[in-house]
Short mmCIF file of C-alpha atoms in Angstrom, two decimals:
data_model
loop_
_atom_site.label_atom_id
_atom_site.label_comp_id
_atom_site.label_asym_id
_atom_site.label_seq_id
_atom_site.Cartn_x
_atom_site.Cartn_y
_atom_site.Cartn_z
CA UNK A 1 -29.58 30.61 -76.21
CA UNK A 2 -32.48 32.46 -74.43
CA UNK A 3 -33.37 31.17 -70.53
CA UNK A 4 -36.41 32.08 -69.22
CA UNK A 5 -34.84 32.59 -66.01
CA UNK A 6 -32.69 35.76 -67.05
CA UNK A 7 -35.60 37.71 -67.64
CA UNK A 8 -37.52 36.98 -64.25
CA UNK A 9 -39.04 39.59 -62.06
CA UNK A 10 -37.55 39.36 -58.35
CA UNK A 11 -39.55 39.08 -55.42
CA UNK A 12 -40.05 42.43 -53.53
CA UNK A 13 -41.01 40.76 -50.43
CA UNK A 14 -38.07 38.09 -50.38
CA UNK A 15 -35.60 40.65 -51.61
CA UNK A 16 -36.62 43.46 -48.72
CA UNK A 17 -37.94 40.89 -46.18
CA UNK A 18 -35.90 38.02 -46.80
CA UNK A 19 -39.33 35.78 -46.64
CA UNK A 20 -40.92 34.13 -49.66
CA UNK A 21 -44.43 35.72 -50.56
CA UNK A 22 -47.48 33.73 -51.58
CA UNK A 23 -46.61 33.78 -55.11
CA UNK A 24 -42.89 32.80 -55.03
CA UNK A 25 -42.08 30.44 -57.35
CA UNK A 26 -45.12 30.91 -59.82
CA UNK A 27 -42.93 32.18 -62.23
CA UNK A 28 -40.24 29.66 -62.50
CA UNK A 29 -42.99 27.25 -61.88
CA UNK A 30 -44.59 28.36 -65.61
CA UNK A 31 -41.01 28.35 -67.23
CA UNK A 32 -40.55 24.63 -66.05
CA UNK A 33 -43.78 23.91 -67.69
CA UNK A 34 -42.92 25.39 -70.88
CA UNK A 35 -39.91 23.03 -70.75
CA UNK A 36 -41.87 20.28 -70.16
CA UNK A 37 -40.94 20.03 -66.74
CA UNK A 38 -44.73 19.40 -65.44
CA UNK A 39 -44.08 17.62 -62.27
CA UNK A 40 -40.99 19.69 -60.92
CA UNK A 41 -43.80 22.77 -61.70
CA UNK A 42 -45.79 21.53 -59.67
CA UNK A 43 -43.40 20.54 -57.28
CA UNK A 44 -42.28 24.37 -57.21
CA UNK A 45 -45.43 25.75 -56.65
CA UNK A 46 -48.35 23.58 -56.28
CA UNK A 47 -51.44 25.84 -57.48
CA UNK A 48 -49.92 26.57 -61.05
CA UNK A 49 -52.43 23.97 -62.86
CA UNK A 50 -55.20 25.38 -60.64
CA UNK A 51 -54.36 28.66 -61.96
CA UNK A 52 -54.06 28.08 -65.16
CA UNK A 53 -57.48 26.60 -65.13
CA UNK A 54 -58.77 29.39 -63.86
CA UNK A 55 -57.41 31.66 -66.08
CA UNK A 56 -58.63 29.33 -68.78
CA UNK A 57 -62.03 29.32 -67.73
CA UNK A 58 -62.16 33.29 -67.15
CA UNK A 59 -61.34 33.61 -70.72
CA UNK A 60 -63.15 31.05 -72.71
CA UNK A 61 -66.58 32.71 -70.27
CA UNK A 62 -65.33 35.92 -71.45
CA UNK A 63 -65.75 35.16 -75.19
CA UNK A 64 -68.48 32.42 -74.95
CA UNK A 65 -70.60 32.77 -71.66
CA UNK A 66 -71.59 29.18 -70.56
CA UNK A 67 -74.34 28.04 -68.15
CA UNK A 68 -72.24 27.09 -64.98
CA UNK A 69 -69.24 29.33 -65.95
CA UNK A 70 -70.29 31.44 -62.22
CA UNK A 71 -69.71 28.31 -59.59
CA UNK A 72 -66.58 27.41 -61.58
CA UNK A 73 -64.83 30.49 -61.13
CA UNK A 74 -65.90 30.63 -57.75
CA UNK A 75 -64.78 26.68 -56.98
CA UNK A 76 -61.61 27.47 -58.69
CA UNK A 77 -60.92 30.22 -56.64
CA UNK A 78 -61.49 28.79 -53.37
CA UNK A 79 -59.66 25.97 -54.41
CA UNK A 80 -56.36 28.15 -55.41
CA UNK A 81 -56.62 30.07 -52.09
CA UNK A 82 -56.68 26.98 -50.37
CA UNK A 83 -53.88 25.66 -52.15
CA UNK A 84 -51.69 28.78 -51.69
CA UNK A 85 -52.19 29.50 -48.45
CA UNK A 86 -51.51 25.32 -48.01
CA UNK A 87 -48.41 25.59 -49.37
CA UNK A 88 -47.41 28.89 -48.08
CA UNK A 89 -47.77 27.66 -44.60
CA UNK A 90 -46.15 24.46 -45.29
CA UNK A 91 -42.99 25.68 -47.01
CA UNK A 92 -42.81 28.74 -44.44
CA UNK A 93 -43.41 26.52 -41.27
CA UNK A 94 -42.33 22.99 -41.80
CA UNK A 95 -39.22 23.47 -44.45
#
């Protein structure tokens, strides 16, 4: 059987640096969700359903533009960058 996990990209900055990057755990974090693992994705990295709304957005406004489709992209950006660097400095500082 096929795991998700055998075909994951390592992280340049943790394998040169020996630090986690800003993104670590994104990846496993999307695997766990299509396993139906949706609380230990967030668990392992907390801006995944941000992010996928995001991306969501982005591409339904790319098809079919919508009125406010501007100040949600925006709003879900800040919010992701707020929740990555959150959790960045949490799991770097206070692990």
């Amino acid at each position: 059987m096929l795991k998700p996990e055998e075909y994951m990209l390592p992280c340049l900055n943790k394998k040169l640096l020996g630090i986690d990057c800003m993104g670590c755990g994104m990846q496993r974090s999307l695997s766990l969700i299509l396993q139906g693992e949706f609380t230990a994705a967030f668990h392992m990295y907390p801006a995944i359903y941000t992010l996928i709304a995001l991306f969501g957005v982005v591409v339904i406004n790319y098809f079919i533009n919508f009125k406010h489709a501007y100040k949600i992209i925006i709003t879900l950006a800040i919010t992701n960058a707020v929740i990555i660097i959150g959790s960045f400095i949490l799991k770097t500082f206070y692990n």
